Short mmCIF file of C-alpha atoms in Angstrom, two decimals:
data_model
loop_
_atom_site.label_atom_id
_atom_site.label_comp_id
_atom_site.label_asym_id
_atom_site.label_seq_id
_atom_site.Cartn_x
_atom_site.Cartn_y
_atom_site.Cartn_z
CA MET A 1 -6.85 40.87 50.95
CA THR A 2 -5.62 44.40 50.53
CA ILE A 3 -4.25 43.67 47.07
CA THR A 4 -7.50 42.04 46.01
CA TYR A 5 -9.53 45.02 47.27
CA ILE A 6 -7.41 47.51 45.35
CA SER A 7 -7.63 45.32 42.28
CA ARG A 8 -11.42 45.32 42.39
CA ILE A 9 -11.54 49.11 42.82
CA SER A 10 -9.16 49.59 39.91
CA TYR A 11 -11.14 47.21 37.72
CA SER A 12 -14.39 49.07 38.49
CA MET A 13 -12.79 52.39 37.68
CA LEU A 14 -11.37 50.97 34.48
CA CYS A 15 -14.82 49.74 33.43
CA LEU A 16 -16.27 53.17 34.11
CA MET A 17 -13.55 54.88 32.09
CA LEU A 18 -14.03 52.46 29.23
CA PHE A 19 -17.76 53.10 29.26
CA PHE A 20 -17.25 56.79 28.64
CA LEU A 21 -14.41 56.27 26.21
CA LEU A 22 -16.20 53.63 24.13
CA THR A 23 -19.72 55.05 24.29
CA PRO A 24 -20.19 57.14 21.15
CA ALA A 25 -20.60 60.87 21.77
CA SER A 26 -23.72 60.71 19.65
CA ALA A 27 -25.31 58.25 22.12
CA GLN A 28 -24.58 60.55 25.05
CA GLN A 29 -25.95 63.48 23.07
CA ASN A 30 -29.07 61.52 22.17
CA SER A 31 -29.60 60.76 25.84
CA THR A 32 -29.36 64.46 26.73
CA THR A 33 -31.65 65.40 23.87
CA ALA A 34 -34.24 62.87 25.04
CA THR A 35 -34.03 64.25 28.59
CA LEU A 36 -34.53 67.82 27.40
CA THR A 37 -37.44 66.80 25.18
CA LYS A 38 -39.09 65.15 28.17
CA LEU A 39 -38.47 68.21 30.32
CA ASP A 40 -39.81 70.55 27.65
CA ALA A 41 -43.12 68.69 27.61
CA TYR A 42 -43.21 68.66 31.41
CA TYR A 43 -42.65 72.42 31.60
CA GLN A 44 -45.46 73.09 29.13
CA GLN A 45 -47.87 70.95 31.09
CA ALA A 46 -46.85 72.47 34.43
CA LEU A 47 -47.45 75.96 33.06
CA LYS A 48 -51.06 74.99 32.30
CA ASN A 49 -51.60 73.10 35.55
CA TRP A 50 -50.38 75.99 37.68
CA ASP A 51 -52.17 78.63 35.57
CA VAL A 52 -48.98 80.66 35.21
CA PRO A 53 -49.09 83.35 32.48
CA GLY A 54 -45.46 82.96 31.44
CA MET A 55 -42.06 81.60 32.41
CA ALA A 56 -38.62 80.94 31.00
CA ILE A 57 -36.10 78.24 31.89
CA ALA A 58 -32.40 77.75 31.17
CA ILE A 59 -30.15 74.81 32.01
CA VAL A 60 -26.36 74.88 32.16
CA LYS A 61 -24.36 71.65 32.05
CA ASN A 62 -20.56 71.34 31.87
CA ASP A 63 -20.14 75.06 31.17
CA SER A 64 -22.59 75.05 28.25
CA VAL A 65 -26.12 76.38 28.01
CA ILE A 66 -27.88 73.24 26.83
CA PHE A 67 -31.45 74.53 27.16
CA ALA A 68 -33.09 77.96 27.11
CA LYS A 69 -36.73 78.47 26.28
CA GLY A 70 -39.76 80.59 27.11
CA TYR A 71 -43.36 79.52 27.70
CA GLY A 72 -46.64 81.38 27.81
CA VAL A 73 -47.25 85.11 27.51
CA LEU A 74 -45.70 88.36 28.66
CA ASN A 75 -49.06 89.69 29.80
CA ASN A 76 -52.28 87.71 30.14
CA LYS A 77 -54.29 90.70 28.89
CA THR A 78 -52.20 91.95 26.00
CA GLY A 79 -50.34 88.75 25.08
CA GLY A 80 -46.82 88.66 23.68
CA GLN A 81 -44.74 85.47 23.60
CA VAL A 82 -42.19 84.76 26.33
CA ASP A 83 -38.85 83.54 24.99
CA ALA A 84 -35.40 82.85 26.39
CA ASN A 85 -34.50 86.55 26.16
CA THR A 86 -37.56 87.89 28.00
CA ILE A 87 -36.67 90.15 30.92
CA PHE A 88 -38.00 89.21 34.36
CA GLY A 89 -37.31 90.48 37.85
CA ILE A 90 -35.13 87.93 39.66
CA ALA A 91 -35.73 89.60 43.05
CA SER A 92 -33.76 87.90 45.84
CA ASN A 93 -31.62 85.94 43.41
CA SER A 94 -29.85 89.32 43.36
CA LYS A 95 -28.45 88.60 46.83
CA ALA A 96 -25.84 86.26 45.37
CA TYR A 97 -24.58 89.16 43.23
CA THR A 98 -24.20 91.34 46.32
CA SER A 99 -22.28 88.59 48.12
CA ALA A 100 -20.05 88.00 45.10
CA ALA A 101 -19.42 91.74 44.82
CA LEU A 102 -18.17 91.73 48.40
CA ALA A 103 -16.07 88.66 47.55
CA THR A 104 -14.25 90.64 44.87
CA LEU A 105 -13.46 93.32 47.45
CA VAL A 106 -12.19 90.64 49.84
CA ASP A 107 -9.99 89.26 47.04
CA ALA A 108 -8.65 92.76 46.45
CA GLY A 109 -7.74 93.13 50.13
CA LYS A 110 -10.12 96.04 50.60
CA LEU A 111 -12.15 94.35 53.34
CA LYS A 112 -12.50 91.09 55.27
CA TRP A 113 -15.55 88.92 55.79
CA THR A 114 -15.04 89.35 59.52
CA ASP A 115 -14.78 93.15 59.45
CA LYS A 116 -17.22 95.01 61.65
CA VAL A 117 -19.88 96.77 59.59
CA ASN A 118 -19.62 100.00 61.61
CA LYS A 119 -16.03 100.29 60.40
CA TYR A 120 -17.53 101.32 57.06
CA LEU A 121 -20.95 102.59 58.15
CA PRO A 122 -20.42 104.40 61.47
CA TYR A 123 -24.05 105.54 61.50
CA LEU A 124 -25.27 101.92 61.78
CA LYS A 125 -27.14 101.24 65.01
CA MET A 126 -29.01 98.10 65.99
CA TYR A 127 -31.50 97.75 68.83
CA ASP A 128 -28.86 96.00 70.95
CA PRO A 129 -25.58 97.99 71.33
CA TYR A 130 -23.63 94.73 71.41
CA VAL A 131 -24.93 93.82 67.96
CA THR A 132 -24.09 97.31 66.73
CA GLU A 133 -20.46 96.84 67.77
CA ASN A 134 -20.06 93.25 66.59
CA LEU A 135 -22.14 92.89 63.41
CA THR A 136 -19.81 91.70 60.63
CA ILE A 137 -19.94 91.57 56.84
CA GLU A 138 -20.51 87.82 57.13
CA ASP A 139 -23.48 88.42 59.46
CA LEU A 140 -25.12 90.67 56.87
CA LEU A 141 -25.19 87.86 54.32
CA SER A 142 -26.27 84.88 56.45
CA HIS A 143 -29.60 85.93 58.02
CA ARG A 144 -28.43 85.64 61.63
CA ALA A 145 -28.46 89.25 62.87
CA GLY A 146 -31.51 88.75 65.10
CA LEU A 147 -34.24 90.31 62.97
CA LYS A 148 -37.38 88.31 62.24
CA THR A 149 -38.01 87.16 58.68
CA PHE A 150 -38.95 90.20 56.56
CA GLY A 151 -38.46 92.40 59.61
CA GLY A 152 -38.54 96.10 58.72
CA ASP A 153 -39.41 95.53 55.06
CA LEU A 154 -42.03 98.27 55.17
CA LEU A 155 -39.08 100.68 55.34
CA TRP A 156 -38.26 100.05 51.67
CA TYR A 157 -41.68 99.13 50.28
CA ASN A 158 -42.80 102.07 48.12
CA THR A 159 -41.09 104.56 50.45
CA ASN A 160 -38.92 107.55 49.62
CA TYR A 161 -36.30 106.45 52.14
CA SER A 162 -32.73 106.14 50.93
CA ARG A 163 -30.66 103.11 51.89
CA GLU A 164 -28.92 105.15 54.55
CA ASP A 165 -32.30 106.27 55.91
CA ILE A 166 -33.38 102.62 56.16
CA ILE A 167 -30.18 101.61 57.95
CA ARG A 168 -30.50 104.47 60.43
CA ARG A 169 -34.05 103.39 61.29
CA MET A 170 -33.12 99.74 61.91
CA GLN A 171 -32.20 100.60 65.52
CA HIS A 172 -35.92 100.61 66.34
CA LEU A 173 -36.43 96.98 65.28
CA GLU A 174 -36.48 94.70 68.30
CA PRO A 175 -34.65 91.38 67.83
CA ASP A 176 -36.66 88.22 67.36
CA TYR A 177 -33.89 85.85 68.49
CA GLY A 178 -30.35 86.01 69.86
CA PHE A 179 -27.55 87.42 67.76
CA ARG A 180 -26.05 84.58 65.67
CA ASP A 181 -28.42 82.19 67.42
CA GLY A 182 -31.19 81.72 64.90
CA TYR A 183 -32.52 82.53 61.46
CA GLY A 184 -34.53 85.46 60.14
CA TYR A 185 -34.53 86.20 56.43
CA SER A 186 -33.42 89.82 56.15
CA ASN A 187 -33.59 92.10 53.14
CA LEU A 188 -32.41 94.98 55.31
CA MET A 189 -29.07 93.31 55.97
CA PHE A 190 -28.43 93.03 52.22
CA ILE A 191 -29.41 96.66 51.73
CA THR A 192 -26.77 97.40 54.35
CA ALA A 193 -24.27 95.22 52.47
CA GLY A 194 -24.95 97.27 49.35
CA GLU A 195 -23.99 100.43 51.21
CA VAL A 196 -20.75 98.77 52.37
CA ILE A 197 -19.92 98.05 48.72
CA GLU A 198 -20.48 101.70 47.83
CA LYS A 199 -18.38 102.92 50.75
CA VAL A 200 -15.45 100.61 50.00
CA SER A 201 -15.48 100.78 46.19
CA GLY A 202 -16.52 104.39 45.73
CA LYS A 203 -19.15 103.22 43.25
CA THR A 204 -22.88 102.78 43.65
CA TRP A 205 -24.04 99.21 44.11
CA GLU A 206 -25.68 99.44 40.66
CA ASN A 207 -22.53 100.52 38.86
CA TYR A 208 -20.34 98.04 40.72
CA ILE A 209 -22.61 95.14 39.72
CA LYS A 210 -22.68 96.26 36.10
CA GLU A 211 -18.92 96.75 35.83
CA THR A 212 -17.91 93.67 37.82
CA PHE A 213 -20.41 91.14 36.49
CA PHE A 214 -22.72 92.30 33.71
CA GLN A 215 -19.99 93.64 31.42
CA PRO A 216 -17.42 90.81 31.60
CA LEU A 217 -20.18 88.18 31.40
CA GLY A 218 -21.77 89.82 28.35
CA MET A 219 -25.01 90.41 30.24
CA ASN A 220 -25.95 93.39 28.12
CA ARG A 221 -29.68 92.99 28.71
CA SER A 222 -29.49 92.90 32.48
CA TYR A 223 -30.59 95.83 34.62
CA THR A 224 -30.54 97.10 38.18
CA SER A 225 -33.69 99.20 38.26
CA VAL A 226 -37.27 99.16 37.02
CA ASN A 227 -36.55 102.62 35.65
CA GLU A 228 -34.07 101.12 33.18
CA LEU A 229 -36.81 98.99 31.62
CA LYS A 230 -38.75 101.92 30.19
CA GLY A 231 -39.06 101.65 26.43
CA LEU A 232 -37.57 98.15 26.27
CA GLN A 233 -39.21 95.35 24.33
CA ASN A 234 -39.74 91.79 25.51
CA VAL A 235 -40.25 92.59 29.20
CA ALA A 236 -42.62 90.38 31.18
CA SER A 237 -45.46 91.97 33.13
CA PRO A 238 -45.93 90.96 36.76
CA HIS A 239 -49.16 89.21 37.76
CA GLY A 240 -50.94 89.09 41.08
CA PHE A 241 -54.14 87.24 41.91
CA ASP A 242 -57.73 88.44 41.76
CA ALA A 243 -60.46 87.45 44.23
CA ALA A 244 -60.94 84.16 42.38
CA GLU A 245 -57.19 83.45 42.66
CA LYS A 246 -56.72 83.89 38.93
CA PRO A 247 -53.62 85.74 37.66
CA VAL A 248 -54.16 89.40 36.84
CA ALA A 249 -51.56 91.66 35.22
CA THR A 250 -50.14 94.51 37.29
CA THR A 251 -47.33 97.02 36.80
CA LEU A 252 -43.79 97.14 38.12
CA THR A 253 -42.85 99.75 40.71
CA ALA A 254 -39.31 101.08 41.13
CA TRP A 255 -38.01 100.29 44.62
CA ASP A 256 -34.40 101.29 44.07
CA ASN A 257 -33.69 101.44 47.79
CA TRP A 258 -33.92 97.62 47.97
CA ASN A 259 -31.76 96.89 44.93
CA PRO A 260 -28.83 95.19 46.74
CA ALA A 261 -31.36 92.73 48.16
CA ALA A 262 -33.56 92.13 45.14
CA GLY A 263 -33.23 94.67 42.35
CA ILE A 264 -31.87 92.84 39.28
CA PHE A 265 -33.85 92.25 36.06
CA THR A 266 -32.52 89.82 33.48
CA SER A 267 -33.38 86.87 31.23
CA VAL A 268 -32.66 83.16 31.60
CA THR A 269 -30.12 83.41 28.79
CA GLN A 270 -28.22 86.05 30.71
CA GLN A 271 -28.65 84.41 34.12
CA ALA A 272 -27.19 81.29 32.57
CA GLN A 273 -23.90 83.17 32.21
CA TRP A 274 -24.02 83.96 35.91
CA MET A 275 -24.53 80.25 36.62
CA ARG A 276 -21.51 79.39 34.45
CA LEU A 277 -19.42 81.82 36.49
CA GLN A 278 -20.63 80.28 39.75
CA LEU A 279 -20.17 76.66 38.66
CA ASN A 280 -16.65 77.48 37.45
CA ARG A 281 -15.91 78.90 40.91
CA GLY A 282 -15.28 82.46 39.84
CA MET A 283 -13.85 81.84 36.38
CA TYR A 284 -15.59 82.88 33.17
CA ASN A 285 -14.13 82.12 29.76
CA GLY A 286 -10.65 81.92 31.27
CA LYS A 287 -10.93 85.17 33.25
CA LYS A 288 -11.01 85.22 37.04
CA ILE A 289 -13.86 87.35 38.39
CA PHE A 290 -13.50 86.16 41.99
CA SER A 291 -11.29 83.55 43.62
CA GLU A 292 -12.06 79.89 44.24
CA ASN A 293 -11.43 80.51 47.95
CA ALA A 294 -14.11 83.20 47.96
CA ASN A 295 -16.47 80.89 46.12
CA ARG A 296 -15.96 78.12 48.65
CA TYR A 297 -16.45 80.53 51.52
CA MET A 298 -19.76 81.73 50.09
CA TRP A 299 -20.89 78.12 49.60
CA GLN A 300 -20.11 76.88 53.10
CA VAL A 301 -22.65 76.89 55.92
CA HIS A 302 -22.49 80.05 58.03
CA ASN A 303 -25.85 79.56 59.70
CA ALA A 304 -27.19 76.04 60.17
CA THR A 305 -30.96 75.59 60.00
CA PRO A 306 -32.99 72.52 60.95
CA VAL A 307 -34.59 69.99 58.63
CA SER A 308 -38.21 69.75 59.78
CA LYS A 309 -40.20 66.52 60.00
CA ALA A 310 -42.43 67.74 57.18
CA ALA A 311 -39.36 68.44 55.03
CA GLU A 312 -38.01 64.96 55.72
CA GLU A 313 -41.27 63.43 54.57
CA TYR A 314 -41.43 65.63 51.48
CA MET A 315 -37.80 65.07 50.48
CA PRO A 316 -36.30 62.12 52.41
CA SER A 317 -32.85 62.37 50.83
CA THR A 318 -32.23 65.83 52.33
CA HIS A 319 -30.15 65.62 55.50
CA PHE A 320 -28.97 69.19 56.13
CA ASN A 321 -30.04 72.78 55.53
CA GLY A 322 -27.99 75.90 55.97
CA ILE A 323 -27.31 79.45 54.90
CA GLY A 324 -24.22 80.40 52.94
CA LEU A 325 -23.42 83.96 51.93
CA GLY A 326 -26.25 84.99 49.63
CA TRP A 327 -27.19 81.34 49.04
CA PHE A 328 -29.18 78.54 50.66
CA LEU A 329 -27.49 75.15 51.00
CA SER A 330 -28.79 71.61 51.34
CA ASP A 331 -28.31 68.13 49.92
CA TYR A 332 -30.49 66.06 47.61
CA GLU A 333 -29.93 62.54 46.31
CA GLY A 334 -26.34 62.62 47.57
CA ARG A 335 -25.43 65.93 45.95
CA LYS A 336 -24.90 69.33 47.48
CA LEU A 337 -27.36 71.98 46.30
CA VAL A 338 -26.65 75.71 46.21
CA TYR A 339 -29.81 77.67 45.51
CA HIS A 340 -31.97 80.71 46.06
CA GLY A 341 -35.45 81.91 45.23
CA GLY A 342 -36.84 85.31 44.41
CA GLY A 343 -40.20 86.94 45.01
CA HIS A 344 -40.99 90.26 43.37
CA GLU A 345 -44.45 91.80 43.41
CA GLY A 346 -45.89 89.57 40.69
CA MET A 347 -42.75 87.66 39.68
CA ASN A 348 -41.28 84.56 41.34
CA SER A 349 -38.03 82.84 40.39
CA ARG A 350 -35.45 80.23 41.40
CA THR A 351 -31.79 79.43 40.71
CA VAL A 352 -30.37 75.98 41.57
CA LEU A 353 -26.73 74.92 41.27
CA VAL A 354 -25.28 71.41 41.66
CA PRO A 355 -21.52 72.01 41.78
CA GLU A 356 -20.32 68.40 41.47
CA GLU A 357 -22.56 67.83 38.44
CA LYS A 358 -21.65 71.22 36.92
CA LEU A 359 -25.41 71.66 36.57
CA GLY A 360 -27.40 74.86 36.89
CA ILE A 361 -31.11 75.60 36.50
CA VAL A 362 -32.84 78.98 36.44
CA ILE A 363 -36.61 79.43 36.34
CA LEU A 364 -38.14 82.90 35.94
CA THR A 365 -41.89 83.52 36.02
CA ASN A 366 -44.31 86.43 35.84
CA SER A 367 -46.49 84.88 38.52
CA MET A 368 -46.70 84.74 42.30
CA SER A 369 -47.21 80.97 42.22
CA SER A 370 -44.78 78.40 43.66
CA ILE A 371 -44.22 76.52 40.41
CA MET A 372 -40.43 76.99 40.46
CA ALA A 373 -39.37 74.55 43.21
CA PRO A 374 -41.27 71.50 41.91
CA ILE A 375 -40.06 72.17 38.37
CA ALA A 376 -36.48 72.44 39.63
CA ASN A 377 -36.85 69.22 41.63
CA TYR A 378 -38.20 67.32 38.62
CA THR A 379 -35.34 68.64 36.49
CA LEU A 380 -32.79 67.47 39.04
CA ASP A 381 -34.36 64.00 39.09
CA GLN A 382 -33.98 63.69 35.32
CA PHE A 383 -30.31 64.62 35.37
CA PHE A 384 -29.58 62.53 38.45
CA GLY A 385 -31.28 59.49 36.93
CA VAL A 386 -33.60 59.08 39.91
CA LYS A 387 -35.65 55.93 39.46
CA ASN A 388 -39.34 56.09 40.25
CA GLY A 389 -39.04 59.81 40.85
CA LYS A 390 -42.00 61.92 41.87
CA ASP A 391 -44.14 64.07 39.64
CA TRP A 392 -43.11 67.03 41.76
CA SER A 393 -45.48 69.45 40.08
CA GLN A 394 -48.53 67.30 40.77
CA VAL A 395 -47.33 66.42 44.27
CA SER A 396 -47.06 70.12 45.11
CA LEU A 397 -50.44 70.94 43.59
CA ASP A 398 -52.03 68.09 45.56
CA MET A 399 -50.43 69.32 48.79
CA MET A 400 -51.68 72.85 48.16
CA ALA A 401 -55.19 71.59 47.37
CA LYS A 402 -55.21 69.51 50.56
CA ALA A 403 -54.00 72.47 52.65
CA LYS A 404 -56.63 74.72 51.09
CA LYS A 405 -59.38 72.19 51.79
CA THR A 406 -58.25 71.84 55.40
CA GLN A 407 -58.23 75.60 55.79
CA GLU A 408 -61.70 75.92 54.31
CA GLU A 409 -63.05 73.19 56.58
CA SER A 410 -61.45 74.86 59.58
CA SER A 411 -62.90 78.22 58.60
CA ALA A 412 -66.35 76.68 58.15
CA LYS A 413 -66.23 75.27 61.68
CA ALA A 414 -64.87 78.44 63.26
CA PRO A 415 -67.28 81.00 64.72
CA LYS A 416 -68.25 83.52 62.09
CA GLU A 417 -66.87 86.99 62.54
CA LYS A 418 -69.90 89.08 63.32
CA LYS A 419 -69.98 92.77 62.87
CA ARG A 420 -71.61 94.28 65.90
CA LYS A 421 -74.06 97.06 65.30
CA THR A 422 -71.94 99.80 66.79
CA LYS A 423 -70.88 103.26 65.81
CA GLN A 424 -67.46 104.74 66.22
CA THR A 425 -67.13 105.93 69.79
CA MET A 426 -66.18 109.46 68.75
CA ASP A 427 -66.70 112.00 66.00
CA LEU A 428 -64.49 111.53 62.95
CA SER A 429 -62.53 114.62 63.92
CA ALA A 430 -61.29 112.81 67.04
CA TYR A 431 -59.46 110.23 64.88
CA ALA A 432 -57.96 112.77 62.50
CA GLY A 433 -54.40 113.92 63.08
CA THR A 434 -50.74 113.04 62.73
CA TYR A 435 -49.46 109.74 64.11
CA TYR A 436 -45.75 109.03 64.53
CA SER A 437 -43.80 105.76 64.52
CA GLN A 438 -40.15 105.85 65.59
CA LEU A 439 -39.41 103.13 63.09
CA TYR A 440 -41.44 104.38 60.17
CA GLY A 441 -42.26 108.07 60.46
CA ASN A 442 -45.59 109.83 60.11
CA ALA A 443 -49.05 108.62 59.12
CA ILE A 444 -51.71 111.24 58.46
CA VAL A 445 -55.43 110.71 59.06
CA THR A 446 -57.74 113.29 57.52
CA ILE A 447 -61.45 113.68 56.81
CA LYS A 448 -62.42 113.67 53.15
CA ASP A 449 -65.98 113.61 51.81
CA GLY A 450 -67.32 112.60 55.20
CA LYS A 451 -64.91 109.67 55.57
CA LEU A 452 -61.56 109.14 57.20
CA SER A 453 -58.56 108.83 54.92
CA LEU A 454 -55.15 107.41 55.85
CA GLN A 455 -51.85 108.31 54.20
CA LEU A 456 -48.48 106.81 55.12
CA GLU A 457 -46.23 109.82 54.67
CA PRO A 458 -43.00 108.04 53.62
CA ALA A 459 -44.92 106.02 51.00
CA GLN A 460 -47.33 108.16 49.01
CA ALA A 461 -48.61 105.07 47.19
CA LEU A 462 -49.77 103.56 50.48
CA GLY A 463 -52.98 104.88 51.90
CA GLY A 464 -56.71 104.77 51.39
CA THR A 465 -60.20 105.31 52.71
CA LEU A 466 -61.34 104.08 56.12
CA THR A 467 -64.81 102.58 56.52
CA HIS A 468 -66.12 101.95 60.02
CA TRP A 469 -66.25 98.29 61.04
CA GLN A 470 -66.97 98.36 64.75
CA HIS A 471 -66.01 100.38 67.81
CA ASP A 472 -62.78 102.23 66.96
CA ILE A 473 -61.77 99.83 64.17
CA PHE A 474 -61.97 100.69 60.47
CA ASP A 475 -61.49 98.70 57.26
CA LEU A 476 -58.77 100.18 55.06
CA ASP A 477 -59.52 100.25 51.34
CA TRP A 478 -56.04 100.59 49.85
CA LYS A 479 -55.99 103.17 47.06
CA ASN A 480 -53.56 101.02 45.05
CA ASP A 481 -54.30 97.36 44.48
CA PHE A 482 -50.71 96.17 44.88
CA ALA A 483 -50.25 92.42 44.75
CA LEU A 484 -48.38 92.28 48.07
CA LEU A 485 -51.10 94.08 50.03
CA THR A 486 -53.74 92.12 51.91
CA PRO A 487 -56.98 93.13 53.72
CA THR A 488 -56.03 95.57 56.47
CA ARG A 489 -57.80 97.17 59.38
CA VAL A 490 -56.90 100.35 61.22
CA ARG A 491 -57.41 100.21 64.97
CA PHE A 492 -57.43 103.36 67.08
CA LEU A 493 -56.54 103.14 70.77
CA VAL A 494 -58.01 105.32 73.49
CA GLY A 495 -55.65 106.82 76.06
CA GLU A 496 -56.12 107.37 79.77
CA ASP A 497 -57.60 110.80 79.14
CA GLY A 498 -60.36 109.33 76.98
CA THR A 499 -59.00 110.63 73.67
CA ILE A 500 -57.47 108.75 70.75
CA SER A 501 -53.78 108.30 71.56
CA GLN A 502 -52.43 105.57 69.25
CA MET A 503 -53.09 103.75 65.98
CA ARG A 504 -52.30 100.25 64.72
CA LEU A 505 -52.54 98.60 61.30
CA ASP A 506 -53.71 94.99 61.53
CA ALA A 507 -53.06 92.74 58.54
CA ASP A 508 -52.50 89.03 58.08
CA ASN A 509 -49.74 89.71 55.58
CA PRO A 510 -47.00 87.13 54.94
CA ASP A 511 -44.58 89.71 53.53
CA PHE A 512 -44.86 92.75 55.81
CA HIS A 513 -45.10 93.22 59.57
CA PHE A 514 -47.55 96.09 59.96
CA ASP A 515 -47.53 95.43 63.71
CA GLU A 516 -44.01 96.93 63.78
CA LEU A 517 -45.56 100.35 63.08
CA GLN A 518 -46.42 101.54 66.59
CA PHE A 519 -48.08 104.86 65.79
CA VAL A 520 -48.57 107.43 68.54
CA LYS A 521 -50.76 110.49 67.98
CA VAL A 522 -48.62 113.61 68.09
CA LYS A 523 -50.89 116.24 66.55
#
């Protein structure tokens, strides 16, 4: 029986080998060409269906860039054609660069993944002293330090704080879950990782990324700051949404303090070289950039996360989810996926790697839509040969439409928010003054032209006019219409002595926790 079993296995393998040996290369090439033609049409239709101004896509297979193309416009007001060399912000896809940069330092024996962070940054303090003493390099890269998702992100958003300033202020962020006992997506931890790179290498994060990756990979149109884009041609404009949920062009703002978490700008043609490096496990055109051991360590699960019931229904072939170092990990149709997304203010993106297929996909957009994941899923299906696969783009649009309808029906049934006919309880002068947050710093409230005006001192771009709503609550009219800002109210609290003692900013904002800013009146 054993001999027969081996014989059958050998015969099957022989048939498979003969198939590839005897199938003309032209037939295989024709099959790939047909797949790419089908995908090209799908991408064009998806762009229209999602009302995305512009996007670019590149596909790497077997160490070759087999597809790279742009769709739509650079700016929906001024036009300009997107192509494969158009520059976009890749936002949090930058995190993989930061992890790989640390990998090169591990390879060089200059640090260990398990090193304590305060060995290199002695000024680091977390809310819990135990975390301060035990936080490791690995913890920084796997979203398990205890902070809630996007916790503390107002520290970098449009502020003048340096990376060191941000790290010093993290001690005032209360943990959301136990250390190494949960998940909270943290940009601040990657900012901290960037400072470790500078301390160990003696180079800024920006220069280390350029010298270690951009230069050897020929990524000569890749950048680490918005400021480097000035005067360049073929740069996509970011787009937010107007009141009718239609894309509207905005401008890029330089947030250099967040660069190790999300600061890279590049094109799909250039990002394709990065995917080649990753899929070749640290090798690029015969040169070792980082070791295979480091690559495997970054691609193993360091923080397991659950697969929800909704996720199982949406994608039944996914059985695990986890966090690597700078990457997300899961499985799909029997293959391991290594991936990450990116969300800039007006630009969303996604990179997906399938190591065993030597397949990589990058999708860059100048929109805040969620078009990237369904497009990536559909692309995977075509290369995996999934039979009766889903039209992922339409499935996602239908889900969003259903969710929106449910929300509208729920809102229609809910009691309407009624503005009571009240006046502020005090003269405007009682609200004016300086308010201090241990985490954030000062906020100044002044009277201008008979109205209150708020200014967040660390972020001169953040502030605006206050219009009374009811009692001691005011609507904040932001002076800058940034895409990541949402309707916000300012609520003043009365102390025991009957005077205004504190201030809160209330906003249903998915990206920033304004409730972390506990302002106390100090002047």
